[in-house]
CSV table of C-alpha atoms in Angstrom, one decimal:
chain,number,residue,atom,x,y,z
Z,1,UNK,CA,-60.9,-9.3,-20.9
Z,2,UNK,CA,-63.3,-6.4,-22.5
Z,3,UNK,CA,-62.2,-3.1,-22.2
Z,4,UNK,CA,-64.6,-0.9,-19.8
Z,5,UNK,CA,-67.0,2.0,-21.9
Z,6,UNK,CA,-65.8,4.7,-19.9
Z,7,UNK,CA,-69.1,7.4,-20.5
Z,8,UNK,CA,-67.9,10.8,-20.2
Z,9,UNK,CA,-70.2,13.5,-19.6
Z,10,UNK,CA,-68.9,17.4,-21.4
Z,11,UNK,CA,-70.4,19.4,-18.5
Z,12,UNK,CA,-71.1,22.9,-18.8
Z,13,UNK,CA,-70.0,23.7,-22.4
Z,14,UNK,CA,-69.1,26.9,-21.5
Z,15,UNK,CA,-66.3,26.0,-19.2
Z,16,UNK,CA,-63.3,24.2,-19.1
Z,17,UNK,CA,-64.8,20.9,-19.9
Z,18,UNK,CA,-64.6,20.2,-23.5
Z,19,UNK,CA,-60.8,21.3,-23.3
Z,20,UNK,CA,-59.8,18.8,-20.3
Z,21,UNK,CA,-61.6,16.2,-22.7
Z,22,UNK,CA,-60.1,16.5,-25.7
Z,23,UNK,CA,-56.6,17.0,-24.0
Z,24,UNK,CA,-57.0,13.5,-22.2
Z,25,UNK,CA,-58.6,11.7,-25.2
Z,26,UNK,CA,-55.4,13.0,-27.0
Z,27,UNK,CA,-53.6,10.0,-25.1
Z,28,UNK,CA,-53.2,6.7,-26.9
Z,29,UNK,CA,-52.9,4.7,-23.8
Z,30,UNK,CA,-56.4,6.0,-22.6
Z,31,UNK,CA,-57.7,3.8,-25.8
Z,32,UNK,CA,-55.4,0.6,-25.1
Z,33,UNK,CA,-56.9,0.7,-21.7
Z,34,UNK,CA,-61.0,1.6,-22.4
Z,35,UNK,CA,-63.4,2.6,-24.9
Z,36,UNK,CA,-64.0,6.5,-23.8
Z,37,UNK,CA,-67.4,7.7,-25.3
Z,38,UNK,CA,-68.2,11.6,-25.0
Z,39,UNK,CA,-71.7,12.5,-24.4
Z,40,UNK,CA,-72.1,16.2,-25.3
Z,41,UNK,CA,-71.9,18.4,-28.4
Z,42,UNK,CA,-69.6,17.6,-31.2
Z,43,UNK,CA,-69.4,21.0,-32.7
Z,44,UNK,CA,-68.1,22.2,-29.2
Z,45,UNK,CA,-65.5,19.6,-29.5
Z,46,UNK,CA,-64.1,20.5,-32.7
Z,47,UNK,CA,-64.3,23.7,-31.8
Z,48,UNK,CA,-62.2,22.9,-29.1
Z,49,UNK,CA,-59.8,21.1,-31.4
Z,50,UNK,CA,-59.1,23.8,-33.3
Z,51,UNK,CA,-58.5,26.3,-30.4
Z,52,UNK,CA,-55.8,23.5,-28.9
Z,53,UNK,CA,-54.3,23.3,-32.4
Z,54,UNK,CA,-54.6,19.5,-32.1
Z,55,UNK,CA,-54.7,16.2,-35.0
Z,56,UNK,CA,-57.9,15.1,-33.9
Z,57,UNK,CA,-61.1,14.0,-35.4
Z,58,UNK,CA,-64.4,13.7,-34.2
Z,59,UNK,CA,-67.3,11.1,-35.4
Z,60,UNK,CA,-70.9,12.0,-34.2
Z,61,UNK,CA,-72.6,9.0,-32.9
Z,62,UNK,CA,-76.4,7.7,-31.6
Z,63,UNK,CA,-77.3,6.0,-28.8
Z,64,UNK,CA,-78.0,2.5,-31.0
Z,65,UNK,CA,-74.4,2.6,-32.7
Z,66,UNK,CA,-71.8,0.2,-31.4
Z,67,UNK,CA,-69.4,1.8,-28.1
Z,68,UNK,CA,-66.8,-0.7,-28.6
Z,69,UNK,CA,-64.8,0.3,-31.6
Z,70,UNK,CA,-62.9,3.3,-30.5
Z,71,UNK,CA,-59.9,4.2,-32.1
Z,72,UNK,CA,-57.3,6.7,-30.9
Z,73,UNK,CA,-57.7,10.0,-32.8
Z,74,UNK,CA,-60.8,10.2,-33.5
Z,75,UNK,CA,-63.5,10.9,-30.4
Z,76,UNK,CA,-66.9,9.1,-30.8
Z,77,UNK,CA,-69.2,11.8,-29.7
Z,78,UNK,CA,-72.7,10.9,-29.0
Z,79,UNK,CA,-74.0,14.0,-30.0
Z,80,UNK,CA,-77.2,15.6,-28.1
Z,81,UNK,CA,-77.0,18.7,-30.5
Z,82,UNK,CA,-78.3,20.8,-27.8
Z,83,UNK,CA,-76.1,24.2,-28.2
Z,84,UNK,CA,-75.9,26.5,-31.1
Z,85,UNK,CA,-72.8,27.8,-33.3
Z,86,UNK,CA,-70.5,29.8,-31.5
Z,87,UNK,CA,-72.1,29.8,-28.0
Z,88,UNK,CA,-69.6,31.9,-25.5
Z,89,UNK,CA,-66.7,30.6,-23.7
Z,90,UNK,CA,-66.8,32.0,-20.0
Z,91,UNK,CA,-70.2,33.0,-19.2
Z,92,UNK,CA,-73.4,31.5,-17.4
Z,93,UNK,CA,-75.6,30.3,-20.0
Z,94,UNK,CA,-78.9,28.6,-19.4
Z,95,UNK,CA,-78.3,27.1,-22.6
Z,96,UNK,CA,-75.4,25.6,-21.3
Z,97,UNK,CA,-76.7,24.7,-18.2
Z,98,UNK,CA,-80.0,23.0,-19.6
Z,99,UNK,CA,-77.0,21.2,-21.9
Z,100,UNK,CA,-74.9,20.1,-18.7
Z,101,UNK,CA,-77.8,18.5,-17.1
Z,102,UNK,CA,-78.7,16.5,-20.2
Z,103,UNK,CA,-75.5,15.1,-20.9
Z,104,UNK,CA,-75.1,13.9,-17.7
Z,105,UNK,CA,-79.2,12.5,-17.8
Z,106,UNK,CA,-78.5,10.5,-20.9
Z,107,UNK,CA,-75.1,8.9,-19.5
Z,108,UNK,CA,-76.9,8.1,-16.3
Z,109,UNK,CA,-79.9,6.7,-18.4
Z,110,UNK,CA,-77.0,4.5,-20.6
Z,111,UNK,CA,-75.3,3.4,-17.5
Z,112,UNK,CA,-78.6,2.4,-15.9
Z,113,UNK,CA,-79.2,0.1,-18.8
Z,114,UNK,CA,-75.7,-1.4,-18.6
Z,115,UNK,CA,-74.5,0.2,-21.8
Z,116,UNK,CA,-71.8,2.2,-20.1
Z,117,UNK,CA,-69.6,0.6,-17.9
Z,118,UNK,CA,-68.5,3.8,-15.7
Z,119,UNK,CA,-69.1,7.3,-16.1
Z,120,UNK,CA,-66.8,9.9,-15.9
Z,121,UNK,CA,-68.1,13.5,-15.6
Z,122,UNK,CA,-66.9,16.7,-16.3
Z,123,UNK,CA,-67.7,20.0,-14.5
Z,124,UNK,CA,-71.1,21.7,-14.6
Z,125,UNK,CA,-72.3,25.2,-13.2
Z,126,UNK,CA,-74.8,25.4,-10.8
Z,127,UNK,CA,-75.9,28.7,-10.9
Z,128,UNK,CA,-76.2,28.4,-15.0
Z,129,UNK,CA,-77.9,25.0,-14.5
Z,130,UNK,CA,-80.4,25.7,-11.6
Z,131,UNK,CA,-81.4,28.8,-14.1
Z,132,UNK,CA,-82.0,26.3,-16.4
Z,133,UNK,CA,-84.2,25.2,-13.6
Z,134,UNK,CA,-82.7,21.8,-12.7
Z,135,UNK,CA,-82.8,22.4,-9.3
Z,136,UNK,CA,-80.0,20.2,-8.0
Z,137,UNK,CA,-76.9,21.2,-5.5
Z,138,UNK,CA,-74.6,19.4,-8.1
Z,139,UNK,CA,-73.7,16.0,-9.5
Z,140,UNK,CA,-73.8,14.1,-6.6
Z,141,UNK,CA,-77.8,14.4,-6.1
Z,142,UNK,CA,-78.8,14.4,-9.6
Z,143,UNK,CA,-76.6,10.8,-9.8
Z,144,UNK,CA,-78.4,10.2,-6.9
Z,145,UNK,CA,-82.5,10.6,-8.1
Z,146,UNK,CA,-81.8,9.4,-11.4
Z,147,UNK,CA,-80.4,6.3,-10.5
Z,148,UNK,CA,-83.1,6.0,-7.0
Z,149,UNK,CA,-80.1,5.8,-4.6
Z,150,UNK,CA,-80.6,7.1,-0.8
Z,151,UNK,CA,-78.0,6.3,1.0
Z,152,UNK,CA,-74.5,7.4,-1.2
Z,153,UNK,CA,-71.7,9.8,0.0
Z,154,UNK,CA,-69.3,12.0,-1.9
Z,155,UNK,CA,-65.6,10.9,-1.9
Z,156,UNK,CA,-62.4,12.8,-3.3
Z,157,UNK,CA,-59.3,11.0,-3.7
Z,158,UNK,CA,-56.1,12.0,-4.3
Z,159,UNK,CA,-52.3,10.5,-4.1
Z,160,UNK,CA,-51.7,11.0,-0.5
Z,161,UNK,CA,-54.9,11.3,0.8
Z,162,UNK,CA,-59.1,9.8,0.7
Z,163,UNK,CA,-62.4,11.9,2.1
Z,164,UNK,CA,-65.3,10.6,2.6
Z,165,UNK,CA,-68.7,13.5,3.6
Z,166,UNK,CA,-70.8,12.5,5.9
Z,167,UNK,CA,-73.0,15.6,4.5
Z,168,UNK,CA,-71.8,18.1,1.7
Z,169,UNK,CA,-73.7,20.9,-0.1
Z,170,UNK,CA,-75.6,22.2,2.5
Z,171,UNK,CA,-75.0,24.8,5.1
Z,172,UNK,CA,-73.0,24.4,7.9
Z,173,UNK,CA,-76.1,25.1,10.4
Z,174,UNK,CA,-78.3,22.5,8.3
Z,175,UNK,CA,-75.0,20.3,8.2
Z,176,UNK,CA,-74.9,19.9,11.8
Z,177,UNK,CA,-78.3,19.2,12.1
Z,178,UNK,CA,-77.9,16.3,9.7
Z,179,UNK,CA,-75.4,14.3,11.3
Z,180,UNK,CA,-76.7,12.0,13.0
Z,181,UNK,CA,-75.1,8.4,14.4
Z,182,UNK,CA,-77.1,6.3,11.7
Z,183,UNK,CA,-75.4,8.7,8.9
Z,184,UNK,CA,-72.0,8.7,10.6
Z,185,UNK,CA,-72.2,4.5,10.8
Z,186,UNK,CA,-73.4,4.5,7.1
Z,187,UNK,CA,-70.8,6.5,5.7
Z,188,UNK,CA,-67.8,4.5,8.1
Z,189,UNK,CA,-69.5,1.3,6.4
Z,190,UNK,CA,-69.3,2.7,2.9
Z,191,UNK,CA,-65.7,3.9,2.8
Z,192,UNK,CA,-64.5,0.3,5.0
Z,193,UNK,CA,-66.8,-1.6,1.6
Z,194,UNK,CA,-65.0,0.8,-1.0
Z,195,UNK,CA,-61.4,0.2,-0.1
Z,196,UNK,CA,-61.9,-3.0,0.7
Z,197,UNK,CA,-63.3,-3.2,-2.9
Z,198,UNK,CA,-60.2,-1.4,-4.3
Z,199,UNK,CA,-57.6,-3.9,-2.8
Z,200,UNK,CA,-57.2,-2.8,1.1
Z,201,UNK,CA,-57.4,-5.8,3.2
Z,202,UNK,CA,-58.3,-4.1,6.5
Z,203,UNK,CA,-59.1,-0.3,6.0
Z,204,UNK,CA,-58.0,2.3,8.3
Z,205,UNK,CA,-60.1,5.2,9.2
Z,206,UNK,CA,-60.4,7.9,11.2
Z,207,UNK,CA,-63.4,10.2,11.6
Z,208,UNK,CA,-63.5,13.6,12.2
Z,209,UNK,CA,-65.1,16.0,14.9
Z,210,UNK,CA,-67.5,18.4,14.8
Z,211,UNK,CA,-66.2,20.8,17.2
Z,212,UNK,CA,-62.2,22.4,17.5
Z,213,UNK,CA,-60.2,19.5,19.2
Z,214,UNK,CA,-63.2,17.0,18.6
Z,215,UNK,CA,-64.7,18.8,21.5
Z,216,UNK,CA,-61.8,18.2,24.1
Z,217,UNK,CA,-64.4,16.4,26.1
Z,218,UNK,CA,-67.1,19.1,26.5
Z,219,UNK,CA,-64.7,21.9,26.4
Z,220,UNK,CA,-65.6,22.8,23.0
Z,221,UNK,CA,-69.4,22.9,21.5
Z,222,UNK,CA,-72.3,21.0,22.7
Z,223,UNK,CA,-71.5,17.3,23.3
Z,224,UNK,CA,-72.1,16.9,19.5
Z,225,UNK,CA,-69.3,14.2,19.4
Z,226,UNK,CA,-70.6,12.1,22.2
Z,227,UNK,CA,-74.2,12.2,20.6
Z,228,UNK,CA,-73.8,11.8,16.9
Z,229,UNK,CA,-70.4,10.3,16.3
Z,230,UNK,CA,-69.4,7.9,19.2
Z,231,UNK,CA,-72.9,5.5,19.1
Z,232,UNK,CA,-71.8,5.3,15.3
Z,233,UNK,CA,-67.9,4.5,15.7
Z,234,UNK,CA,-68.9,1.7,18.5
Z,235,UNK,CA,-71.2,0.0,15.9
Z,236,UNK,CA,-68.3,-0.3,13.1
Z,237,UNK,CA,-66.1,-1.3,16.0
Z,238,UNK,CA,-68.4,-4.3,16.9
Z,239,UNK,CA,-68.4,-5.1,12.9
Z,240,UNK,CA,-64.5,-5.2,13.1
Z,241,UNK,CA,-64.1,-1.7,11.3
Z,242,UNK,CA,-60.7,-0.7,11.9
Z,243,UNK,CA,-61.8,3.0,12.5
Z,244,UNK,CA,-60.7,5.5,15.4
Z,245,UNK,CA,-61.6,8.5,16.5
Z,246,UNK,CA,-63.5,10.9,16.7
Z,247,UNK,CA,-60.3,12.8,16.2
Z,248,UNK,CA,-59.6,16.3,15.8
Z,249,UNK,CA,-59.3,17.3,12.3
Z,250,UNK,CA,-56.6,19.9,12.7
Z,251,UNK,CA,-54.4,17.1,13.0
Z,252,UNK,CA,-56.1,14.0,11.4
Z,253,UNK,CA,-55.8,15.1,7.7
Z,254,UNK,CA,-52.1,15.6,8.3
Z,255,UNK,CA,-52.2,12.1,9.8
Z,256,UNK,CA,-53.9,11.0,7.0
Z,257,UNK,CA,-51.3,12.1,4.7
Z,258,UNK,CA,-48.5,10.5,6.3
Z,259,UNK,CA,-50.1,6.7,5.9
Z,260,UNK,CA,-51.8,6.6,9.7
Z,261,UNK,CA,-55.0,6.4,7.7
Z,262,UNK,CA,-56.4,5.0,4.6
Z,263,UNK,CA,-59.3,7.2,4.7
Z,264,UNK,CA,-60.6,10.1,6.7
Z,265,UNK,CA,-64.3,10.8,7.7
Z,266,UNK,CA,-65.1,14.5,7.1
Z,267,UNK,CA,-68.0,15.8,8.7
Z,268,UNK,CA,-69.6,18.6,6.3
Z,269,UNK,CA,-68.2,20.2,2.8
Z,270,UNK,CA,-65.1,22.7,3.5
Z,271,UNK,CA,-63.8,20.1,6.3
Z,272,UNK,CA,-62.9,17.5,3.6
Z,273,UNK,CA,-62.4,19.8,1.0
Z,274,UNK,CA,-59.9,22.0,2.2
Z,275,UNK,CA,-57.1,19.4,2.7
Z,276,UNK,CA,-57.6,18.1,-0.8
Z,277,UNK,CA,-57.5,21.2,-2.5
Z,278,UNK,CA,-54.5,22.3,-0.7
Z,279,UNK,CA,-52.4,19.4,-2.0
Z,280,UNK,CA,-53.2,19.9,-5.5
Z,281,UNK,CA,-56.5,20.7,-7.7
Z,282,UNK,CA,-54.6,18.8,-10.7
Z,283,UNK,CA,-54.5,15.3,-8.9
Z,284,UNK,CA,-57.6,15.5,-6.8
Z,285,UNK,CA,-60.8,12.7,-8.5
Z,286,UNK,CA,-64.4,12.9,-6.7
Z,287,UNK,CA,-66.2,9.6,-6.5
Z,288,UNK,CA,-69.8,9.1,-5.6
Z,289,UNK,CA,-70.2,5.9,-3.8
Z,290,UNK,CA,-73.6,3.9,-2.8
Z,291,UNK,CA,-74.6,4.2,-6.5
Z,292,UNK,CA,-75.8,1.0,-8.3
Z,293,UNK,CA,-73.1,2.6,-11.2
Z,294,UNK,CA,-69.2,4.1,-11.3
Z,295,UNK,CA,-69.1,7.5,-11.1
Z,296,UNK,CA,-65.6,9.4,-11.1
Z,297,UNK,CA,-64.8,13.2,-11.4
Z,298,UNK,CA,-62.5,15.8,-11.4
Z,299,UNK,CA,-62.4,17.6,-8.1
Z,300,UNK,CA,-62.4,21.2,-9.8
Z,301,UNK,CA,-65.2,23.4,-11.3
Z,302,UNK,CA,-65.8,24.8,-14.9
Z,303,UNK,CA,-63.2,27.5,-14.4
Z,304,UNK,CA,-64.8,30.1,-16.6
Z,305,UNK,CA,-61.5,33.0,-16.0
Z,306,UNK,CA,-59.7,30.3,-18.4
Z,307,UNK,CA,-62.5,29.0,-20.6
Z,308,UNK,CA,-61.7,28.6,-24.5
Z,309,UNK,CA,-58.2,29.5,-23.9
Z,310,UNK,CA,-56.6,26.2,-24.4
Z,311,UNK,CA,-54.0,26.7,-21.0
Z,312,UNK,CA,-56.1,24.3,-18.6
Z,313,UNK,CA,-54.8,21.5,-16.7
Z,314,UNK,CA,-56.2,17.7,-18.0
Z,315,UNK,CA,-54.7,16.0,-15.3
Z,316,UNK,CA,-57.6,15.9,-12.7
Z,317,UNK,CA,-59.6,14.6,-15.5
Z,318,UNK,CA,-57.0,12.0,-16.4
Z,319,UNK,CA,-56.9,10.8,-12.6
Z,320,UNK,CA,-60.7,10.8,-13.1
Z,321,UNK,CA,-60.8,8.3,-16.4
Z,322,UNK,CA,-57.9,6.4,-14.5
Z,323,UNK,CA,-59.8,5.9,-11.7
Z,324,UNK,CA,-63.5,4.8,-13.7
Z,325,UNK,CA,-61.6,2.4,-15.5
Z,326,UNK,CA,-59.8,0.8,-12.5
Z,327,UNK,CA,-63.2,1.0,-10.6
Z,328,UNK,CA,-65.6,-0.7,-13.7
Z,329,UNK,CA,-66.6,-4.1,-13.5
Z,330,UNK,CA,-64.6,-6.3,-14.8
Z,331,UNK,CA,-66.5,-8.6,-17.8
């Protein structure tokens, strides 16, 4: 069996990106396992190197060269050259935004065309990239246009506990307004197809309310439950979707955590991101599913307090490359 060309995108180049990559391609078993290709800048990586103090080399590479003859200790960069010497650690840079975009263009491009088995991306900046004027809320919609995808959903996983966002960077007033049964039933179908995919015979989810207490029938809000999110669980009900609710999410996430659910159904951004975050930045991965390619993250943003400083934590990002190789396709 081939190993999988894990594609992973350097982010914003003035964040924490190129750091969290070179400390997880300084892992020998990452190379038994895949073939990790950077897209970015090589001079940001051996500048990167040299702050971390670390035995590593790195060969510049092109599009048409071969992916498939990594070797540990030396990262195959395919270099973009887009940044020049000595560009700040720390600080929005439309240079490095423009850069953060393009990186992850070009692996989307090289995934699309089946020369990338997964990609793996690291953390961009919106502000510094929608000065840039790449208008996009984040990864999840550029990954979306550029590979013509409408129906996809944003999902983080961790040890103990799986989200799934039935709508995510948007306010919570617009939020609201989006849900809508077809969405809900969409994103139940999605989450029942992706664990199902990973191994779990007969997924268990549960979906979150809207309102406090899921509403406490009508107590609470508008009958938003009753119109957006019930006509949605009946239909995966009658397609044999194990799914309950919906449920109050004060409770369900703790549920969740325990084992009563594989997967929870978060209804708009801080609802599912909350719980994740709380039990632990360094293990959390975000996965966009719907996408025609593999797309894992880590669940943290550039951190530009600690960029250049050589103290952040890989291990999102190794949770990340752990989880594109276990999701590429097998050839």
């Amino acid at each position: 069996m081939k190993k999988p060309i894990i594609g992973i995108t350097m982010g914003d180049p003035s964040g924490v990106g190129p750091e969290i990559i070179v400390k997880s391609l300084n892992n020998e078993e990452l190379y038994n396992r895949s073939h990790p290709i950077v897209i970015g800048d090589s001079k940001r990586l051996l500048e990167v190197i040299k702050i971390l103090n670390l035995n590593l080399e790195v060969k510049s590479i092109s599009e048409n060269d071969d992916f498939e003859t990594t070797k540990f200790g030396e990262i195959k960069c395919l270099d973009l050259n887009l940044l020049p010497d000595n560009i700040e650690f720390g600080q929005i840079n439309l240079t490095s935004g423009d850069a953060a975009f393009k990186y992850l263009s070009k692996a989307i491009n090289l995934a699309n065309s089946k020369r990338l088995d997964a990609i793996c991306t690291a953390p961009l900046n919106k502000e510094a990239m929608q000065k840039a004027g790449h208008l996009y809320p984040g990864h999840t919609e550029i990954l979306a246009d550029l590979t013509n995808t409408d129906n996809y959903a944003m999902m983080l996983s961790s040890p103990k506990l799986k989200v799934i966002h039935v709508t995510t960077h948007v306010g919570l007033i617009e939020a609201i307004n989006q849900i809508k049964p077809e969405r809900v039933f969409d994103v139940i179908k999605m989450a029942d197809v992706t664990l199902k995919n990973s191994g779990i015979e007969n997924p268990k989810i549960g979906v979150c309310g809207i309102n406090p207490h899921a509403g406490e029938n009508g107590l609470f809000g508008n009958g938003e439950e009753e119109e957006k999110i019930d006509p949605a669980i009946k239909q995966a009900k009658d397609l044999n979707i194990n799914v309950e609710g919906p449920l109050p999410a004060d409770t369900l996430f703790f549920r969740a955590q325990r084992g009563d659910f594989d997967i929870v159904i978060a209804m708009y951004h801080d609802q599912g991101h909350g719980p994740i975050k709380v039990l632990g930045l360094e293990a959390g991965v975000n996965i966009t599913v719907g996408l025609p390619i593999i797309r894992t993250s880590v669940d943290h943003g550039t951190a530009f307090d600690i960029a250049g400083k050589g103290i952040v934590d890989e291990r999102s990002m190794n949770e990340a490359l752990n989880q594109a190789i276990l999701l590429a396709p097998v050839k």
